[in-house]
Short mmCIF file of C-alpha atoms and ligand atoms in Angstrom, two decimals:
data_model
loop_
_atom_site.label_atom_id
_atom_site.label_comp_id
_atom_site.label_asym_id
_atom_site.label_seq_id
_atom_site.Cartn_x
_atom_site.Cartn_y
_atom_site.Cartn_z
CA UNK A 1 38.86 93.24 64.31
CA UNK A 2 38.62 94.37 60.79
CA UNK A 3 36.05 92.74 58.50
CA UNK A 4 37.13 91.45 55.10
CA UNK A 5 35.89 92.95 51.71
CA UNK A 6 33.83 89.88 51.12
CA UNK A 7 32.39 89.79 54.67
CA UNK A 8 31.27 93.45 54.37
CA UNK A 9 29.66 92.69 50.92
CA UNK A 10 27.82 89.71 52.18
CA UNK A 11 26.54 91.56 55.28
CA UNK A 12 25.13 94.23 52.97
CA UNK A 13 23.61 91.53 50.75
CA UNK A 14 22.30 89.11 53.31
CA UNK A 15 21.51 91.17 56.41
CA UNK A 16 18.16 89.89 57.74
CA UNK A 17 17.82 87.15 55.11
CA UNK A 18 16.39 83.72 56.01
CA UNK A 19 18.35 80.64 55.11
CA UNK A 20 15.42 78.38 54.14
CA UNK A 21 16.44 76.43 51.10
CA UNK A 22 19.22 76.06 48.61
CA UNK A 23 17.23 77.00 45.68
CA UNK A 24 16.66 80.56 47.18
CA UNK A 25 20.41 81.17 46.19
CA UNK A 26 22.23 81.73 42.87
CA UNK A 27 25.60 80.11 42.04
CA UNK A 28 27.38 83.34 42.74
CA UNK A 29 25.71 83.77 46.18
CA UNK A 30 26.51 80.16 47.21
CA UNK A 31 30.15 80.55 46.01
CA UNK A 32 30.46 83.74 48.18
CA UNK A 33 29.08 82.11 51.24
CA UNK A 34 31.39 79.22 50.69
CA UNK A 35 34.52 81.56 50.20
CA UNK A 36 33.51 83.44 53.38
CA UNK A 37 33.17 80.18 55.25
CA UNK A 38 36.77 79.41 54.01
CA UNK A 39 37.91 82.80 55.48
CA UNK A 40 36.13 82.17 58.73
CA UNK A 41 37.70 78.63 58.80
CA UNK A 42 41.01 79.97 58.39
CA UNK A 43 40.60 82.53 61.09
CA UNK A 44 39.42 79.94 63.53
CA UNK A 45 42.38 77.55 62.72
CA UNK A 46 44.92 80.28 63.23
CA UNK A 47 43.48 81.63 66.34
CA UNK A 48 42.37 84.91 65.00
CA UNK A 49 39.27 86.19 66.96
CA UNK A 50 36.32 86.97 64.81
CA UNK A 51 33.62 88.09 67.31
CA UNK A 52 31.38 89.39 64.43
CA UNK A 53 28.17 88.60 66.42
CA UNK A 54 29.22 90.07 69.77
CA UNK A 55 26.23 90.03 72.14
CA UNK A 56 23.71 88.39 69.70
CA UNK A 57 21.56 85.48 70.74
CA UNK A 58 20.47 82.56 68.46
CA UNK A 59 17.49 80.45 69.49
CA UNK A 60 17.73 76.87 68.41
CA UNK A 61 14.41 74.98 68.22
CA UNK A 62 14.78 71.18 67.95
CA UNK A 63 11.80 69.10 67.35
CA UNK A 64 14.00 66.17 66.07
CA UNK A 65 17.19 64.92 67.65
CA UNK A 66 20.67 66.20 66.57
CA UNK A 67 24.37 66.07 67.42
CA UNK A 68 26.12 67.94 64.51
CA UNK A 69 23.51 70.70 64.00
CA UNK A 70 23.13 71.54 67.61
CA UNK A 71 26.77 71.43 68.50
CA UNK A 72 27.95 73.20 65.41
CA UNK A 73 25.43 76.07 65.61
CA UNK A 74 25.99 76.45 69.29
CA UNK A 75 29.93 76.38 68.98
CA UNK A 76 29.67 78.66 65.95
CA UNK A 77 27.85 81.54 67.52
CA UNK A 78 30.04 81.25 70.59
CA UNK A 79 33.11 81.72 68.26
CA UNK A 80 31.37 84.60 66.59
CA UNK A 81 30.89 86.22 70.11
CA UNK A 82 27.33 85.44 70.70
CA UNK A 83 25.55 82.65 72.47
CA UNK A 84 22.77 80.16 71.83
CA UNK A 85 19.44 79.01 73.59
CA UNK A 86 18.44 75.33 73.13
CA UNK A 87 14.75 74.75 73.01
CA UNK A 88 13.80 71.05 72.77
CA UNK A 89 10.26 69.88 71.53
CA UNK A 90 9.32 69.74 75.23
CA UNK A 91 10.24 73.38 75.71
CA UNK A 92 7.94 74.65 72.87
CA UNK A 93 4.27 74.90 73.38
CA UNK A 94 2.73 72.47 71.07
CA UNK A 95 -0.60 74.27 70.70
CA UNK A 96 0.92 77.80 70.35
CA UNK A 97 0.53 79.36 66.88
CA UNK A 98 3.86 79.33 64.92
CA UNK A 99 3.13 83.05 64.14
CA UNK A 100 2.90 83.89 67.98
CA UNK A 101 6.26 82.10 68.57
CA UNK A 102 7.86 83.91 65.73
CA UNK A 103 6.69 87.32 67.02
CA UNK A 104 7.67 86.54 70.59
CA UNK A 105 11.13 85.23 69.93
CA UNK A 106 11.65 88.16 67.48
CA UNK A 107 11.46 90.44 70.55
CA UNK A 108 14.19 88.50 72.48
CA UNK A 109 16.72 87.13 70.12
CA UNK A 110 18.75 87.90 66.90
CA UNK A 111 18.08 84.77 64.84
CA UNK A 112 16.32 81.47 65.06
CA UNK A 113 17.53 78.07 63.84
CA UNK A 114 14.94 75.51 63.58
CA UNK A 115 14.74 71.57 63.07
CA UNK A 116 11.16 70.43 62.49
CA UNK A 117 9.02 68.17 60.49
CA UNK A 118 6.86 70.09 57.90
CA UNK A 119 8.65 72.68 55.65
CA UNK A 120 5.56 74.79 55.98
CA UNK A 121 6.50 75.43 59.81
CA UNK A 122 9.76 77.00 58.74
CA UNK A 123 8.10 79.08 56.14
CA UNK A 124 5.41 80.30 58.59
CA UNK A 125 8.07 81.13 61.06
CA UNK A 126 10.03 83.10 58.46
CA UNK A 127 6.98 84.99 57.38
CA UNK A 128 6.00 86.18 61.03
CA UNK A 129 9.50 86.79 62.41
CA UNK A 130 11.36 89.90 61.94
CA UNK A 131 14.72 88.22 62.47
CA UNK A 132 16.65 85.72 60.17
CA UNK A 133 15.20 82.10 60.34
CA UNK A 134 17.82 79.30 59.41
CA UNK A 135 16.38 75.88 58.40
CA UNK A 136 18.26 73.17 60.42
CA UNK A 137 16.49 70.37 58.65
CA UNK A 138 12.77 69.54 57.72
CA UNK A 139 11.20 66.64 56.18
CA UNK A 140 11.95 68.13 52.88
CA UNK A 141 15.31 69.95 53.05
CA UNK A 142 18.60 70.27 54.87
CA UNK A 143 20.24 73.31 53.23
CA UNK A 144 22.92 73.83 56.07
CA UNK A 145 24.16 70.31 55.22
CA UNK A 146 24.41 70.91 51.54
CA UNK A 147 26.22 74.26 52.00
CA UNK A 148 28.79 72.39 54.09
CA UNK A 149 28.83 69.63 51.59
CA UNK A 150 29.58 71.96 48.77
CA UNK A 151 32.35 73.53 50.81
CA UNK A 152 33.86 70.09 51.34
CA UNK A 153 33.56 69.20 47.59
CA UNK A 154 35.41 72.51 46.82
CA UNK A 155 37.99 71.83 49.24
CA UNK A 156 38.61 68.29 48.10
CA UNK A 157 38.31 68.81 44.36
CA UNK A 158 39.42 72.38 43.98
CA UNK A 159 36.45 73.08 41.69
CA UNK A 160 32.99 72.51 40.89
CA UNK A 161 33.63 72.01 37.22
CA UNK A 162 33.44 68.76 35.46
CA UNK A 163 32.34 66.71 38.55
CA UNK A 164 29.90 63.93 38.67
CA UNK A 165 28.15 63.13 41.84
CA UNK A 166 26.21 59.95 42.42
CA UNK A 167 23.57 59.97 45.04
CA UNK A 168 22.63 56.47 45.95
CA UNK A 169 19.75 55.63 48.28
CA UNK A 170 16.53 57.36 49.65
CA UNK A 171 14.94 60.33 48.07
CA UNK A 172 14.79 62.28 51.34
CA UNK A 173 15.37 65.74 52.64
CA UNK A 174 19.37 65.64 52.22
CA UNK A 175 19.02 64.28 48.73
CA UNK A 176 16.53 67.02 47.65
CA UNK A 177 18.69 69.78 48.81
CA UNK A 178 21.78 68.06 47.41
CA UNK A 179 20.44 67.66 44.01
CA UNK A 180 19.48 71.32 44.08
CA UNK A 181 22.90 72.43 45.15
CA UNK A 182 24.45 70.37 42.32
CA UNK A 183 22.03 71.83 39.81
CA UNK A 184 22.93 75.53 40.85
CA UNK A 185 26.65 74.79 41.05
CA UNK A 186 27.00 72.92 37.80
CA UNK A 187 27.83 69.48 39.21
CA UNK A 188 26.46 66.54 37.17
CA UNK A 189 24.18 64.62 39.47
CA UNK A 190 23.05 61.06 39.10
CA UNK A 191 20.40 60.01 41.42
CA UNK A 192 19.84 56.16 41.99
CA UNK A 193 17.02 55.08 44.28
CA UNK A 194 14.74 52.06 44.48
CA UNK A 195 11.24 51.98 43.08
CA UNK A 196 8.85 53.91 45.35
CA UNK A 197 11.62 55.80 47.30
CA UNK A 198 12.99 57.89 44.41
CA UNK A 199 13.49 61.61 44.75
CA UNK A 200 10.07 63.35 44.17
CA UNK A 201 9.62 64.12 40.36
CA UNK A 202 8.78 67.80 41.16
CA UNK A 203 12.20 68.25 42.75
CA UNK A 204 13.98 66.59 39.77
CA UNK A 205 12.04 68.82 37.42
CA UNK A 206 12.94 71.99 39.47
CA UNK A 207 16.44 70.87 39.59
CA UNK A 208 16.57 70.27 35.94
CA UNK A 209 15.23 73.76 35.33
CA UNK A 210 18.00 75.19 37.42
CA UNK A 211 20.54 72.96 35.83
CA UNK A 212 19.77 74.73 32.58
CA UNK A 213 21.60 77.84 33.82
CA UNK A 214 24.59 75.96 35.12
CA UNK A 215 24.94 73.17 32.47
CA UNK A 216 24.69 70.49 34.96
CA UNK A 217 23.04 67.14 34.13
CA UNK A 218 20.44 65.79 36.47
CA UNK A 219 19.78 62.05 35.67
CA UNK A 220 17.57 59.63 37.43
CA UNK A 221 18.09 55.88 37.39
CA UNK A 222 17.17 52.94 39.57
CA UNK A 223 20.51 51.25 38.78
CA UNK A 224 23.26 52.24 41.40
CA UNK A 225 25.92 51.18 38.98
CA UNK A 226 24.95 53.63 36.36
CA UNK A 227 25.03 56.41 38.90
CA UNK A 228 28.41 55.24 40.40
CA UNK A 229 30.15 54.87 36.92
CA UNK A 230 33.21 57.11 36.75
CA UNK A 231 31.82 59.31 39.64
CA UNK A 232 33.96 61.84 41.41
CA UNK A 233 31.80 61.75 44.36
CA UNK A 234 29.37 59.03 45.88
CA UNK A 235 26.94 60.36 48.50
CA UNK A 236 24.38 58.39 50.55
CA UNK A 237 22.20 58.96 53.56
CA UNK A 238 20.10 56.79 55.83
CA UNK A 239 17.41 54.58 54.55
CA UNK A 240 15.05 55.47 57.54
CA UNK A 241 15.08 59.12 58.25
CA UNK A 242 13.85 60.62 61.56
CA UNK A 243 10.07 60.31 61.54
CA UNK A 244 9.90 57.10 59.41
CA UNK A 245 11.31 54.70 62.01
CA UNK A 246 7.89 52.76 62.06
CA UNK A 247 8.43 51.58 58.47
CA UNK A 248 11.98 50.42 58.95
CA UNK A 249 11.51 46.58 58.40
CA UNK A 250 9.88 47.20 54.99
CA UNK A 251 12.48 49.84 54.07
CA UNK A 252 15.42 47.25 54.71
CA UNK A 253 13.75 45.05 52.15
CA UNK A 254 13.03 47.81 49.53
CA UNK A 255 16.62 49.22 49.77
CA UNK A 256 18.24 45.86 49.23
CA UNK A 257 21.01 46.32 46.40
CA UNK A 258 21.41 50.00 47.12
CA UNK A 259 24.22 49.84 49.76
CA UNK A 260 27.40 51.81 48.89
CA UNK A 261 30.09 49.12 49.24
CA UNK A 262 33.40 48.35 47.79
CA UNK A 263 31.89 46.45 44.83
CA UNK A 264 29.79 49.62 43.95
CA UNK A 265 32.62 52.06 44.70
CA UNK A 266 34.88 50.21 42.26
CA UNK A 267 32.84 51.80 39.41
CA UNK A 268 33.76 55.31 40.51
CA UNK A 269 37.06 57.19 39.67
CA UNK A 270 40.06 55.95 41.82
CA UNK A 271 40.15 59.36 43.63
CA UNK A 272 36.42 59.51 44.37
CA UNK A 273 35.29 60.86 47.65
CA UNK A 274 32.59 59.11 49.67
CA UNK A 275 30.17 61.62 51.46
CA UNK A 276 27.40 60.99 54.05
CA UNK A 277 25.83 63.73 56.15
CA UNK A 278 25.80 61.40 59.28
CA UNK A 279 24.45 59.75 61.31
CA UNK A 280 25.19 56.63 59.33
CA UNK A 281 24.19 53.10 59.97
CA UNK A 282 27.03 50.88 58.79
CA UNK A 283 25.94 47.65 57.21
CA UNK A 284 22.58 49.35 55.88
CA UNK A 285 23.18 52.29 53.35
CA UNK A 286 27.04 51.99 53.64
CA UNK A 287 29.61 49.24 54.25
CA UNK A 288 32.07 49.84 56.92
CA UNK A 289 34.97 49.53 54.43
CA UNK A 290 33.65 52.52 52.43
CA UNK A 291 32.80 54.93 55.28
CA UNK A 292 35.90 54.10 57.20
CA UNK A 293 38.03 53.92 54.19
CA UNK A 294 40.64 56.35 52.70
CA UNK A 295 38.21 57.86 50.26
CA UNK A 296 35.64 58.86 52.89
CA UNK A 297 35.51 62.63 53.97
CA UNK A 298 32.47 62.31 56.23
CA UNK A 299 34.25 63.96 59.17
CA UNK A 300 35.35 66.87 57.00
CA UNK A 301 31.81 67.34 56.12
CA UNK A 302 30.74 67.32 59.63
CA UNK A 303 33.47 69.76 60.59
CA UNK A 304 32.37 72.07 57.67
CA UNK A 305 28.90 72.45 59.24
CA UNK A 306 30.55 74.65 61.83
CA UNK A 307 32.30 76.94 59.15
CA UNK A 308 29.30 77.15 56.59
CA UNK A 309 26.86 78.04 59.20
CA UNK A 310 29.17 80.61 60.72
CA UNK A 311 29.20 82.15 57.28
CA UNK A 312 25.20 82.13 57.20
CA UNK A 313 24.90 83.44 60.82
CA UNK A 314 27.66 86.17 60.40
CA UNK A 315 26.11 87.50 57.24
CA UNK A 316 22.50 87.38 58.16
CA UNK A 317 22.38 88.19 61.82
N1 CP Q 1 23.84 65.70 59.54
C1 CP Q 1 23.08 66.28 60.61
O1 CP Q 1 22.41 67.21 60.45
O2 CP Q 1 23.41 65.62 61.72
P1 CP Q 1 22.63 65.75 63.11
O3 CP Q 1 21.30 65.18 62.98
O4 CP Q 1 23.47 65.05 64.16
O5 CP Q 1 22.43 67.22 63.47
N1 NVA Q 2 17.63 62.07 56.26
C1 NVA Q 2 18.11 62.13 57.59
C2 NVA Q 2 19.08 63.19 57.89
C3 NVA Q 2 19.76 63.32 59.26
C4 NVA Q 2 20.76 64.48 59.37
C5 NVA Q 2 16.90 62.37 58.57
O1 NVA Q 2 16.15 63.17 58.15
O2 NVA Q 2 16.91 61.70 59.63
#
């Protein structure tokens, strides 16, 4: 197959580059990755072979559970002509130095996707590996999700200009990457969370600094209605992320009043889209009527994980 002009340019630019956090990328770079994901999506939909990673291997380390990330990465690399190795938390030696794992895997495979707890683990892997490292979620970030979300927003709205996104809920990994993605792309982002569960102030400050270049507004509030008012996009995520399950009873109380339901969604524009990275808990962070309603694009988001990650793998590996 012949590679597109954009594909060739991005390979040159991103060969060997880690995909660790959204803030490592400029607006132009994210736009290019999204446009390349659109090209790959069109090829896949129309049955055009695109074996850009023929014979390459991706190791996938999962220290937390997953459906979307695992299946989209594994399917994605197969569509690109390569194959994936799945390593669960039981397959990885808990006592082995991350740097040794990085060195050893670099001798066997062509890229590593890792889902883990501390972001420092991903950074350490990246420093010590000679192959690209892709962050498949840490306690602090979920950049692959947000790349797919930006692709979904672009498909749904046709632009990143003049959009208001309301993030309602927990100040967690997904929200931190999402706010940064909005700040870079120029999407106004209103973040509404309950007291003591807000997005960390250093993340908000970093996003505001990025937003200075794009012109986006980053606004924090404890009032979901202020966030949802006239929004083009309402986004939420679970109130209890992986690793925090022990705290669930308290969290249900703390998040009372922060559910995205029809009463809240009425404040948004009539053509607003509802987004959620999934998995979702209907009746907690989102009402069934909203996530299963006609404004919901959650399954487009899930599908776009495949295309967005193929863009990252094909250009870096
Ligand atoms: N959104 C997401 O990352 O889903 P999984 O946890 O199923 O991979
Ligand atoms: N915030 C959630 C996202 C899951 C994809 C978690 O970390 O569990």
